[in-house]
PDB file of C-alpha atoms in Angstrom:
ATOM      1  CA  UNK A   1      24.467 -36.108 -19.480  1.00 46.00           C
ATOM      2  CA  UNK A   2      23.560 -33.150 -21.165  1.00 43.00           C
ATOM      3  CA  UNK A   3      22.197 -29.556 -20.430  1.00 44.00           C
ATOM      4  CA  UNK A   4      18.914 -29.197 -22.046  1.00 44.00           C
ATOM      5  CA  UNK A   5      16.686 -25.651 -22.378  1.00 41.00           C
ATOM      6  CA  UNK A   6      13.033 -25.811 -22.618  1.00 42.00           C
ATOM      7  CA  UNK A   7      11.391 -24.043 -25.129  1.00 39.00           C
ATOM      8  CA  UNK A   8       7.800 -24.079 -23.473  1.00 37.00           C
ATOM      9  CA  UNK A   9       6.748 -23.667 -19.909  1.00 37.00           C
ATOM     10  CA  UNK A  10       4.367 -25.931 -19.012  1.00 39.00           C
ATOM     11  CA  UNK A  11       2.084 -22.564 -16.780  1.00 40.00           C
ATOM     12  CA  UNK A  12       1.766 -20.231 -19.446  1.00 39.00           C
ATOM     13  CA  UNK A  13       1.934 -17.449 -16.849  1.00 39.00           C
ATOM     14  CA  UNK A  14       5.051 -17.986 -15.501  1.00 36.00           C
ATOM     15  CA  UNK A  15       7.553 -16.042 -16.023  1.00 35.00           C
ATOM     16  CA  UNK A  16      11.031 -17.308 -18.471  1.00 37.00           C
ATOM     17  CA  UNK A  17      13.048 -19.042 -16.086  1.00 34.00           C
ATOM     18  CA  UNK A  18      16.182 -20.929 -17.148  1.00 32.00           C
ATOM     19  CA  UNK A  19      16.222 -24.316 -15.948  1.00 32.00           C
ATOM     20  CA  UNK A  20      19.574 -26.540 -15.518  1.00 34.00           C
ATOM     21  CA  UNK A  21      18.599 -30.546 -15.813  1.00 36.00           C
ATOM     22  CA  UNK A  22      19.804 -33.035 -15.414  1.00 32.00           C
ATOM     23  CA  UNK A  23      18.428 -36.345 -17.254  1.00 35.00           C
ATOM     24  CA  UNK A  24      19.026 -40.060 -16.627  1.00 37.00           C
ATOM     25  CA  UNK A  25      17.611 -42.424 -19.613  1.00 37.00           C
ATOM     26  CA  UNK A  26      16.049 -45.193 -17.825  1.00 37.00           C
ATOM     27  CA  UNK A  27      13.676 -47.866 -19.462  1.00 36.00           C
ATOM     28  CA  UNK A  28      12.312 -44.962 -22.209  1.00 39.00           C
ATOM     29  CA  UNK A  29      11.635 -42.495 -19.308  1.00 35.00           C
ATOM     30  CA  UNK A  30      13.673 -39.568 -18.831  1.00 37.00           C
ATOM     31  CA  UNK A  31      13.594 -38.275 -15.252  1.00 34.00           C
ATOM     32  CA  UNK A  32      14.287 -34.938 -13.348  1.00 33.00           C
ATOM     33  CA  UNK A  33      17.003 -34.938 -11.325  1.00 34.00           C
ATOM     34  CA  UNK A  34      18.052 -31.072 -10.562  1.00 33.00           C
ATOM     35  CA  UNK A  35      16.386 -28.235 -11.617  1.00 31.00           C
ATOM     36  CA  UNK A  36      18.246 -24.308 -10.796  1.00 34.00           C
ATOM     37  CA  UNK A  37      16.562 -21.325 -11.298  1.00 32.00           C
ATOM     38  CA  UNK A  38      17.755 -17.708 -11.023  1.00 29.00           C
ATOM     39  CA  UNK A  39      15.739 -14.273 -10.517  1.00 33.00           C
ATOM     40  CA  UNK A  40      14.857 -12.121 -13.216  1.00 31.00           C
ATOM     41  CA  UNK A  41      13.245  -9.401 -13.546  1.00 30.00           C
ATOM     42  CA  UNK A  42       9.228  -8.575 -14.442  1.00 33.00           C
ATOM     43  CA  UNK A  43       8.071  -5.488 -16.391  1.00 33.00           C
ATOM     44  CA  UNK A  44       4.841  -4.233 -14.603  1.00 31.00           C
ATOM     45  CA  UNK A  45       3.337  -1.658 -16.898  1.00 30.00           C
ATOM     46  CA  UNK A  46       6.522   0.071 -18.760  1.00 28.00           C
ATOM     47  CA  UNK A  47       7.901  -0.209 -15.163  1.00 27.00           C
ATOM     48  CA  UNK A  48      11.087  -2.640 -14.166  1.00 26.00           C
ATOM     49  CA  UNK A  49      10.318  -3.955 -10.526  1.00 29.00           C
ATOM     50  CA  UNK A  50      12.579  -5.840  -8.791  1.00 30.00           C
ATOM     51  CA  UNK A  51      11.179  -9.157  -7.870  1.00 30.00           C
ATOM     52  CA  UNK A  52      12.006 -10.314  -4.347  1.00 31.00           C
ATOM     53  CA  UNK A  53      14.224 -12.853  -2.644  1.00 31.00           C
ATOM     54  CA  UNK A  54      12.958 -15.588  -1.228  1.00 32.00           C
ATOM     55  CA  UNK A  55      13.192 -15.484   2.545  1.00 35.00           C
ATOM     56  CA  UNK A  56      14.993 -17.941   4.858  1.00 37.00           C
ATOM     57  CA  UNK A  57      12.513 -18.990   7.062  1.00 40.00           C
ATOM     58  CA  UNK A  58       8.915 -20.404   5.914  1.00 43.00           C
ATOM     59  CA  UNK A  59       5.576 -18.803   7.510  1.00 43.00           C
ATOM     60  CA  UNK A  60       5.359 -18.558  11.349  1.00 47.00           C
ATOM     61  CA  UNK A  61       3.547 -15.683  11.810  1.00 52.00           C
ATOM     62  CA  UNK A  62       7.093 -13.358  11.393  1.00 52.00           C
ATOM     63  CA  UNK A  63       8.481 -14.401   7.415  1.00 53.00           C
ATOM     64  CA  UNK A  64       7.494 -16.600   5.034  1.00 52.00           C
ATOM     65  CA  UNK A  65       8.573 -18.353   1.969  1.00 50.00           C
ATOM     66  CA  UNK A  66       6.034 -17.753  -0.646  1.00 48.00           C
ATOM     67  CA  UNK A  67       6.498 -18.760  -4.411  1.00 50.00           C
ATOM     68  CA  UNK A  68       5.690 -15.257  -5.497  1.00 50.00           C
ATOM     69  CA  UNK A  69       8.771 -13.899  -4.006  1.00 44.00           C
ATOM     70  CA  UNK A  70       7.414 -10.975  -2.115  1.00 51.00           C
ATOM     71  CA  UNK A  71       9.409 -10.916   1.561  1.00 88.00           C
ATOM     72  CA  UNK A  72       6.447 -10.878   4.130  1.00 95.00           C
ATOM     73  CA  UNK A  73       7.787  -9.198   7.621  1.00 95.00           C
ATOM     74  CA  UNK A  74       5.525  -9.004  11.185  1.00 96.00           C
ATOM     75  CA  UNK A  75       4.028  -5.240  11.310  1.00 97.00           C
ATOM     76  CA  UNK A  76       6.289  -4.713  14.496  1.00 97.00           C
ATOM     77  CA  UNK A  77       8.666  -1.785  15.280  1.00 95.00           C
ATOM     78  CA  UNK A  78      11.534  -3.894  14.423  1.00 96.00           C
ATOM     79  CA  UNK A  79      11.002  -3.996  10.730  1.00 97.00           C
ATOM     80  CA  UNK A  80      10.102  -0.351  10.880  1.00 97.00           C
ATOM     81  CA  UNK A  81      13.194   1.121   9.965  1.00 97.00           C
ATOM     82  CA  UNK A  82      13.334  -1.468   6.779  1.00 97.00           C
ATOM     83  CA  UNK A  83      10.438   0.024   5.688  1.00 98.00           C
ATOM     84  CA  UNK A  84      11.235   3.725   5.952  1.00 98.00           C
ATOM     85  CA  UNK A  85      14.220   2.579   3.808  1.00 98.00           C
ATOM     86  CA  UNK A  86      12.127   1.319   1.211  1.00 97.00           C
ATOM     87  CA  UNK A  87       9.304   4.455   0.868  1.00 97.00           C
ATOM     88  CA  UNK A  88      12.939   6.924   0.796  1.00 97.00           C
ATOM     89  CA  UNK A  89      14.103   4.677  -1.953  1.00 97.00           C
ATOM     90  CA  UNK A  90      10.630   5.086  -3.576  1.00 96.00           C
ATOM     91  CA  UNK A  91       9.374   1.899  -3.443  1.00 97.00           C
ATOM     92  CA  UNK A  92       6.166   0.614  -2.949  1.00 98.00           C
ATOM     93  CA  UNK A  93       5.083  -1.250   0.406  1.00 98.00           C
ATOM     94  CA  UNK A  94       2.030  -3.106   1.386  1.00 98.00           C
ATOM     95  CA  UNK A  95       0.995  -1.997   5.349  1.00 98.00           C
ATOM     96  CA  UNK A  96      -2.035  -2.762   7.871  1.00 98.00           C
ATOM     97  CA  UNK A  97      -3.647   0.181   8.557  1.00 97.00           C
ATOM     98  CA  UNK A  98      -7.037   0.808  11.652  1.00 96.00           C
ATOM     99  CA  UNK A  99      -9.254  -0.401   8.545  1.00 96.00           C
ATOM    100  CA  UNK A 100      -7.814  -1.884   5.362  1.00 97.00           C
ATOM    101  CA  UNK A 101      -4.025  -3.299   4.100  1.00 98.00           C
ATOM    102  CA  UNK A 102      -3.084  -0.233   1.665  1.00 98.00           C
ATOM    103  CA  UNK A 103      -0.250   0.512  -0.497  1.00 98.00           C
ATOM    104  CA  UNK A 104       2.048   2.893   0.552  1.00 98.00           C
ATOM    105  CA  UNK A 105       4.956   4.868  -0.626  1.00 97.00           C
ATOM    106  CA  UNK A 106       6.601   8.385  -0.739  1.00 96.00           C
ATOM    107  CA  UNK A 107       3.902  10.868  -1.462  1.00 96.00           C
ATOM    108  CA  UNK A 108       6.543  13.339  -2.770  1.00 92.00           C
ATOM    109  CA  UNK A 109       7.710  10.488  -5.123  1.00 93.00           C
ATOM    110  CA  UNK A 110       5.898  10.871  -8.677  1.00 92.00           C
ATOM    111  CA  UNK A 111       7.925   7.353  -9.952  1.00 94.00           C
ATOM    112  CA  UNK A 112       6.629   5.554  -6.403  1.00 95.00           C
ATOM    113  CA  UNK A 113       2.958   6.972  -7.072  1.00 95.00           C
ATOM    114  CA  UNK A 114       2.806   5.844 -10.287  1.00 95.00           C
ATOM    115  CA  UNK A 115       4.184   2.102  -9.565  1.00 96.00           C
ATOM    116  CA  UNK A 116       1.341   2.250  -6.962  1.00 96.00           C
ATOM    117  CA  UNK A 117      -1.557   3.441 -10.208  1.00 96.00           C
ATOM    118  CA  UNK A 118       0.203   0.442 -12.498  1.00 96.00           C
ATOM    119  CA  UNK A 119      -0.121  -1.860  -9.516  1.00 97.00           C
ATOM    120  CA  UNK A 120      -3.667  -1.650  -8.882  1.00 96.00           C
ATOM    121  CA  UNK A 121      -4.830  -0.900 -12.555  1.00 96.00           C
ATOM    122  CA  UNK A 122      -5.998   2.059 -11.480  1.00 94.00           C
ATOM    123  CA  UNK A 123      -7.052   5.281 -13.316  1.00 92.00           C
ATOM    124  CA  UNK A 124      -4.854   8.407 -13.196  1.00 90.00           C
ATOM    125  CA  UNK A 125      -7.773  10.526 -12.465  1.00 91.00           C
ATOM    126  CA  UNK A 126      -8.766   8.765  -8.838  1.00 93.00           C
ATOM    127  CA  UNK A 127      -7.001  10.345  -6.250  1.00 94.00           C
ATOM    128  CA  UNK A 128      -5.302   9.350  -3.492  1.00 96.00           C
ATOM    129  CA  UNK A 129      -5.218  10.029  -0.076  1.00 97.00           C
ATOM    130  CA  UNK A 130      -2.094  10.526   2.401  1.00 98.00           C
ATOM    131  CA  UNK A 131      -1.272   9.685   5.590  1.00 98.00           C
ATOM    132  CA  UNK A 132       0.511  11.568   8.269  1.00 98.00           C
ATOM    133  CA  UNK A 133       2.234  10.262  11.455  1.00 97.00           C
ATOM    134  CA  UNK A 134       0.311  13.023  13.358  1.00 98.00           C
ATOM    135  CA  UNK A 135      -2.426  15.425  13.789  1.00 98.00           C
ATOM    136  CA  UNK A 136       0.302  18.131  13.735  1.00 96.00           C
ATOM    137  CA  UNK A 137       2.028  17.507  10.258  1.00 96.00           C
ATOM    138  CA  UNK A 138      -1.366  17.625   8.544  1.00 97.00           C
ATOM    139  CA  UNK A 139      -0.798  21.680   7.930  1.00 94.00           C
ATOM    140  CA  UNK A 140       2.854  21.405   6.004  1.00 94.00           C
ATOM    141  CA  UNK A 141       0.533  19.485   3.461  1.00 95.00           C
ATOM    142  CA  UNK A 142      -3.698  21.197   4.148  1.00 96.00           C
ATOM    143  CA  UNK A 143      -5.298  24.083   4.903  1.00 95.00           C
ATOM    144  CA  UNK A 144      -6.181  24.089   8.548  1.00 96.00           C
ATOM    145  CA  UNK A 145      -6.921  27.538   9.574  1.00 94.00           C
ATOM    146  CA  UNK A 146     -10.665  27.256   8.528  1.00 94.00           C
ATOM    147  CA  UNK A 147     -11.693  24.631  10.965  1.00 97.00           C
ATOM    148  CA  UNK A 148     -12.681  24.944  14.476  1.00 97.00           C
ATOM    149  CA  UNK A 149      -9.520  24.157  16.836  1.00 96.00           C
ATOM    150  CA  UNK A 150      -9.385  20.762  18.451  1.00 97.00           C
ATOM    151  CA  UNK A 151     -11.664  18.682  15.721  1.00 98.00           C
ATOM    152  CA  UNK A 152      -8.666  16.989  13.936  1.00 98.00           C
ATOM    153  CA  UNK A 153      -7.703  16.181  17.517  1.00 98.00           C
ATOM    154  CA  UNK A 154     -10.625  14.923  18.008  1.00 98.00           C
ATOM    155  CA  UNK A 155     -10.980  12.772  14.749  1.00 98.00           C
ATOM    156  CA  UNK A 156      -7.963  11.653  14.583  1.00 98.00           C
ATOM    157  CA  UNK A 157      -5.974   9.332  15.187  1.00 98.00           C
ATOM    158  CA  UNK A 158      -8.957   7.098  13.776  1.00 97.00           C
ATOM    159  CA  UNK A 159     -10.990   5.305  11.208  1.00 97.00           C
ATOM    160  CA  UNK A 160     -11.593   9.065   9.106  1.00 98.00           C
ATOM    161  CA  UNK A 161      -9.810  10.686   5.846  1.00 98.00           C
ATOM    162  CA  UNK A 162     -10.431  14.218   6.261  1.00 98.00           C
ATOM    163  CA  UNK A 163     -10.308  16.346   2.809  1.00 98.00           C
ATOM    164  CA  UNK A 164      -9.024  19.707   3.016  1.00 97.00           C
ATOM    165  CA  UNK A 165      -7.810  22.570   0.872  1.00 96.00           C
ATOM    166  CA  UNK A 166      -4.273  22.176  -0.063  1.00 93.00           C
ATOM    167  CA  UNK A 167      -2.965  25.881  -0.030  1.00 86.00           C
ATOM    168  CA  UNK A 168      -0.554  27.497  -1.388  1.00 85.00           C
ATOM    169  CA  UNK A 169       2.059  25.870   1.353  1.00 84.00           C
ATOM    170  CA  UNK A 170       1.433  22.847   0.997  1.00 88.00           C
ATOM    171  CA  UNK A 171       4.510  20.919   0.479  1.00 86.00           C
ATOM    172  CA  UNK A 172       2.744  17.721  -1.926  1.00 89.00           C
ATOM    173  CA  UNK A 173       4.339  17.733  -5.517  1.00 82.00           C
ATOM    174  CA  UNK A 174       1.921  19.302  -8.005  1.00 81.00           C
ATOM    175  CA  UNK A 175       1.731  16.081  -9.491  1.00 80.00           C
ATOM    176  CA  UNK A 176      -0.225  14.143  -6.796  1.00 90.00           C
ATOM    177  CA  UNK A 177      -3.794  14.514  -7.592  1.00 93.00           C
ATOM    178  CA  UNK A 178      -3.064  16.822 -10.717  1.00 88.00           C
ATOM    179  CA  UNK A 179      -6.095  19.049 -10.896  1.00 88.00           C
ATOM    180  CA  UNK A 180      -7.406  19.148  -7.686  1.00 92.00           C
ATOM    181  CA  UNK A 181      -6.689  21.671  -4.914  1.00 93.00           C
ATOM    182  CA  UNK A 182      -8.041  19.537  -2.067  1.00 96.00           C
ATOM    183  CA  UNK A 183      -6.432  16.103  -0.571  1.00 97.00           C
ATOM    184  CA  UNK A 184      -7.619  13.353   1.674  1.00 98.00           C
ATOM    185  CA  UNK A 185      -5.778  13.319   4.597  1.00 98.00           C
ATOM    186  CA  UNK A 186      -5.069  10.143   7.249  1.00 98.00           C
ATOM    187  CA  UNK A 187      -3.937   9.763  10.443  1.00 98.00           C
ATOM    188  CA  UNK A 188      -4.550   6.288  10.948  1.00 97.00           C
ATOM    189  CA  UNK A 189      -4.832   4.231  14.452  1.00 97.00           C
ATOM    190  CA  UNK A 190      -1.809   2.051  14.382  1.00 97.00           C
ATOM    191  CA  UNK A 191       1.236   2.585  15.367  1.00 97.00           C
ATOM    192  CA  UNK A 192       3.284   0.771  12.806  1.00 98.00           C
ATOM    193  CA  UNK A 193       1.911   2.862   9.892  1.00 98.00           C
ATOM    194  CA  UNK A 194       2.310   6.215  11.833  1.00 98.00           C
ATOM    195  CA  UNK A 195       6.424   5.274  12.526  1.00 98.00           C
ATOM    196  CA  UNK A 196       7.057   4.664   9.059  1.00 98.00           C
ATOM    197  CA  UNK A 197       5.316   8.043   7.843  1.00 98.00           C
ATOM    198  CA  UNK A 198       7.021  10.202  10.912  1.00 97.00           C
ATOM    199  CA  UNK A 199      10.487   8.320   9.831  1.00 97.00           C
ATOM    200  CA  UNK A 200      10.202   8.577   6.158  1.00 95.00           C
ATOM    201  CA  UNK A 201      10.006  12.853   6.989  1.00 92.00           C
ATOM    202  CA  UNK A 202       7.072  12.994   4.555  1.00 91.00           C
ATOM    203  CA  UNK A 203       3.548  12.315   3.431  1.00 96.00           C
ATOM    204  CA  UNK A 204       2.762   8.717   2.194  1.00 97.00           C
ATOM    205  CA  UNK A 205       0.348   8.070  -0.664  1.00 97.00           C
ATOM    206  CA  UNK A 206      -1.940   5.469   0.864  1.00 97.00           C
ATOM    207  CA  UNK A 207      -4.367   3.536  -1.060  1.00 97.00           C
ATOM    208  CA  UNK A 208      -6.084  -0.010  -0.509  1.00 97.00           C
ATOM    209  CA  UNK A 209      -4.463  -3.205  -1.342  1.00 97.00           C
ATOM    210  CA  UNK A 210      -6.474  -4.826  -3.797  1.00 97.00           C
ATOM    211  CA  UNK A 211      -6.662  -4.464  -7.990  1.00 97.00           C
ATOM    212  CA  UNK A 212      -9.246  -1.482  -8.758  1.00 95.00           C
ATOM    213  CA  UNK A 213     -12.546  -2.375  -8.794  1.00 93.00           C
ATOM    214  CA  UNK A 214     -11.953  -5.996  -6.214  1.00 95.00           C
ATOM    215  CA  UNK A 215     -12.944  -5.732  -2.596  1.00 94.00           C
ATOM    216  CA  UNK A 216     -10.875  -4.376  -0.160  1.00 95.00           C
ATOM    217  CA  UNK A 217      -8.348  -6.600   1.673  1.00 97.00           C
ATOM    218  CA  UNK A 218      -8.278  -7.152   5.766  1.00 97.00           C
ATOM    219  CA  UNK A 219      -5.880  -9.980   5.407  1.00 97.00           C
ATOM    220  CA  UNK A 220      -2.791 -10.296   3.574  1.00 97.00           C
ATOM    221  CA  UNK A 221      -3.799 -13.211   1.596  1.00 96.00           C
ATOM    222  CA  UNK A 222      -6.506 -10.904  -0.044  1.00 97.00           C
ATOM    223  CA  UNK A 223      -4.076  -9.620  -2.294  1.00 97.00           C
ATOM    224  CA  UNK A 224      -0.706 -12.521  -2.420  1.00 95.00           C
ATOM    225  CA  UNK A 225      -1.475 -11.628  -5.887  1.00 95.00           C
ATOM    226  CA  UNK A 226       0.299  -8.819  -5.877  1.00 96.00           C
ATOM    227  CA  UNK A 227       2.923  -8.978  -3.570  1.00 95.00           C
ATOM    228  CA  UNK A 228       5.762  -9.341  -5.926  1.00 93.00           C
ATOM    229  CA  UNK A 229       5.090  -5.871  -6.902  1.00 95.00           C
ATOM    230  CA  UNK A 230       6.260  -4.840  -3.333  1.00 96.00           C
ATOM    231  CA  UNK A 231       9.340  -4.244  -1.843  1.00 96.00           C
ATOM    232  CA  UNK A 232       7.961  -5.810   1.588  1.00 97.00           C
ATOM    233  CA  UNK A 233       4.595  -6.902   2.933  1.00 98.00           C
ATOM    234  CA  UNK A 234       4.085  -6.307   6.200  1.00 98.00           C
ATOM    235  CA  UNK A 235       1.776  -8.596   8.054  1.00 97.00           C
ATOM    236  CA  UNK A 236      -0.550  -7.136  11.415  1.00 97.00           C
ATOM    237  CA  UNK A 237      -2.820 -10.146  10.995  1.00 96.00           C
ATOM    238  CA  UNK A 238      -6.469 -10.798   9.702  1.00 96.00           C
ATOM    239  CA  UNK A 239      -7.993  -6.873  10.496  1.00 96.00           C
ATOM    240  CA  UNK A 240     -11.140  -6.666  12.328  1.00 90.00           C
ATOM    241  CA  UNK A 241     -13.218  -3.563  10.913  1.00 79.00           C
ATOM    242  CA  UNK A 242     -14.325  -5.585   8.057  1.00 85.00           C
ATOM    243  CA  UNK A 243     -14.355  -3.950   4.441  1.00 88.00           C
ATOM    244  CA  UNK A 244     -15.879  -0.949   4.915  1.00 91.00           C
ATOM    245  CA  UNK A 245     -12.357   1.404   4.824  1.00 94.00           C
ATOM    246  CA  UNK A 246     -11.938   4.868   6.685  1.00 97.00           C
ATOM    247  CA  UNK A 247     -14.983   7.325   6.640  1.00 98.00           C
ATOM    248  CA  UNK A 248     -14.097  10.345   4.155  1.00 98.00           C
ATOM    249  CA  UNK A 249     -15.037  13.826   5.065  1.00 98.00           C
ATOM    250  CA  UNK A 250     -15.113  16.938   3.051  1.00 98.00           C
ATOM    251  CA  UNK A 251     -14.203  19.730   5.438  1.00 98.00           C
ATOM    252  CA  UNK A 252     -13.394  22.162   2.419  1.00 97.00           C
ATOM    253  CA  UNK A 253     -15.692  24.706   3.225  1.00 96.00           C
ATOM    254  CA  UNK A 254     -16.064  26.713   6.514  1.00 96.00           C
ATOM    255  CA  UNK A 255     -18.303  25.360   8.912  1.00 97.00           C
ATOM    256  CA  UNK A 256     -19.584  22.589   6.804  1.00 98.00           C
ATOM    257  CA  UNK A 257     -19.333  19.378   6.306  1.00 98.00           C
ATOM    258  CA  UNK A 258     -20.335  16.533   3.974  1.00 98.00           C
ATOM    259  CA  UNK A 259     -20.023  12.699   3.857  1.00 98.00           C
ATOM    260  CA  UNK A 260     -18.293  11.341   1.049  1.00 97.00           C
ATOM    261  CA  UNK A 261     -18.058   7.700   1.847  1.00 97.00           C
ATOM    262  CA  UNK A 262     -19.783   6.706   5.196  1.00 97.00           C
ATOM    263  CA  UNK A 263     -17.118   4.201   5.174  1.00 96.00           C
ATOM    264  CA  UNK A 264     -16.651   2.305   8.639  1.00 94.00           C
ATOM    265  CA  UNK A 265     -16.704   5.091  11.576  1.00 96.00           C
ATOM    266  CA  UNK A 266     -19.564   7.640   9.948  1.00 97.00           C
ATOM    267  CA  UNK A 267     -21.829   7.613  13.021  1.00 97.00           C
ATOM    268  CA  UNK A 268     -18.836   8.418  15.058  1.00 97.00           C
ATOM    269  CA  UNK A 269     -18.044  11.327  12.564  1.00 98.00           C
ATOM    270  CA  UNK A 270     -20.963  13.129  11.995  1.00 98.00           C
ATOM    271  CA  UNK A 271     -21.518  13.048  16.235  1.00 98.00           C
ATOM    272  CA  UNK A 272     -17.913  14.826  16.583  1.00 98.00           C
ATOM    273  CA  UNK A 273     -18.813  17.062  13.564  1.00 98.00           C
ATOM    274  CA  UNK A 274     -21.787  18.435  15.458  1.00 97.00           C
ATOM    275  CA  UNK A 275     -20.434  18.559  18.469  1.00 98.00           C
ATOM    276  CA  UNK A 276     -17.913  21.497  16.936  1.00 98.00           C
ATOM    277  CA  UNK A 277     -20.600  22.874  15.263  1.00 98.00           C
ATOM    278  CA  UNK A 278     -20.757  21.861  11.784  1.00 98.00           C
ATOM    279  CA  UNK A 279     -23.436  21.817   9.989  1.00 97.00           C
ATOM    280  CA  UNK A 280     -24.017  19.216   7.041  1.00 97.00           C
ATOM    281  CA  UNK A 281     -23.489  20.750   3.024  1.00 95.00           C
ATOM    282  CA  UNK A 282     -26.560  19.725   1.878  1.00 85.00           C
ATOM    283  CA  UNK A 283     -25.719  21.093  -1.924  1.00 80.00           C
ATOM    284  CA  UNK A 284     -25.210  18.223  -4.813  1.00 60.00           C
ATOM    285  CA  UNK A 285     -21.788  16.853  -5.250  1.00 54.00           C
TER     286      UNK A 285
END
């Protein structure tokens, strides 16, 4: 017996693993009898993420053994606390939200934002949004004070990113959404999502789960892709909204407001809108 190191993987995109074997010579043929493999690490864009352990149990609708490491938890209150850990320890997590599975992680985190661009191949100058755990935080981060009282109540918790002035008291790092003095704001309708942001005592950046540019992901296995480059995937089944995403909103300017992505609640929207007297901003973007 001898210990033998290959020196070419037969998937040229898997990553270097070092592989213990074990050989018997029988009748010309050499055959496999161990193989042990350890973790290492991946660099994702000038960025070291830690690749996950496999978990213990395979899929039953709670975890799942996958071979792309990411740990897959149920979207349930009792893995809630886990993931506030993770978005204090600015890392990136993959949630179910009322419309899409986004990425989230510590708004007020520039490193976690950034592992969240790198992840999706996305472009520095897109925006993202952020979600709140309730209608009431939304002022420590936007501009309220120019809207007519009761309309976020009435929007949200729902379908809708509203986009509002940030202020001068708003509490987002500069170096969200450098440039712009407006941010998209989310209070989605689900209750996992909304315990993680009101535990983690600050914004999250929210985004959709997919690579820039691919559709939009209502299911998990939309994106397995990328799970490894998240600390935990949280699994609230196949969503039923379909692909449209959250309706976005400009409410920048007083008493108007305009449609940025109909997205999939806009009828719903614009009805509220009018009903508080707004009128739509007709002017080009």
């Amino acid at each position: 017996m001898k210990t033998i190191i290959p020196t070419k993987l037969t998937q040229p995109q898997t990553l270097p693993l070092l592989f213990t074997s074990l050989f018997q010579q029988s009748t010309g043929v050499r055959r496999l009898q161990s193989v042990n493999a350890f973790r290492t690490r991946r660099d994702i864009g000038g960025v070291c993420a830690r690749r996950m352990a496999w978990s213990s149990e395979k899929y039953n609708g709670t975890t799942v053994e996958n071979p792309k490491l990411g740990l897959v938890r149920p979207a349930t209150n009792e893995y809630a606390e886990e993931a506030i850990e993770a978005v204090r320890a600015g890392q990136v997590i993959a949630v179910p939200t009322d419309t899409l599975y986004g990425f989230a992680c510590d708004a007020c985190s520039i490193e976690a934002v950034h592992r969240i661009y790198e992840i999706k191949g996305r472009k520095y100058t897109s925006p993202l949004a952020i979600c709140v755990a309730d209608v009431q935080d939304i002022q420590r981060f936007a501009t309220t004070d120019n809207l007519p009282h009761g309309l976020l109540d009435s929007l949200l918790p729902g379908p809708v990113t509203v986009v509002l002035k940030r202020g001068e008291t708003s509490i987002l790092e500069k170096s969200l959404n450098p440039g712009l003095d407006s941010i998209g704001v989310r209070v989605p309708d689900c209750n996992f999502i909304r315990v993680i942001a009101r535990g983690s005592r600050s914004a999250l950046a929210l985004t959709s789960a997919n690579l820039s540019g691919q559709p939009s992901s209502v299911d998990i296995k939309d994106f397995e892709n990328l799970w490894e480059h998240c600390a935990y995937i949280y699994n609230g089944g196949v969503l039923p909204s379909g692909r449209a995403g959250s309706t976005v909103v400009d409410l920048t300017k007083l008493g108007q407001y305009k449609i940025l992505r109909p997205g999939s609640a806009k009828d719903e929207t614009v009805a509220i809108l009018e009903r508080y007297a707004l009128v739509e901003d007709s002017s080009a973007s």
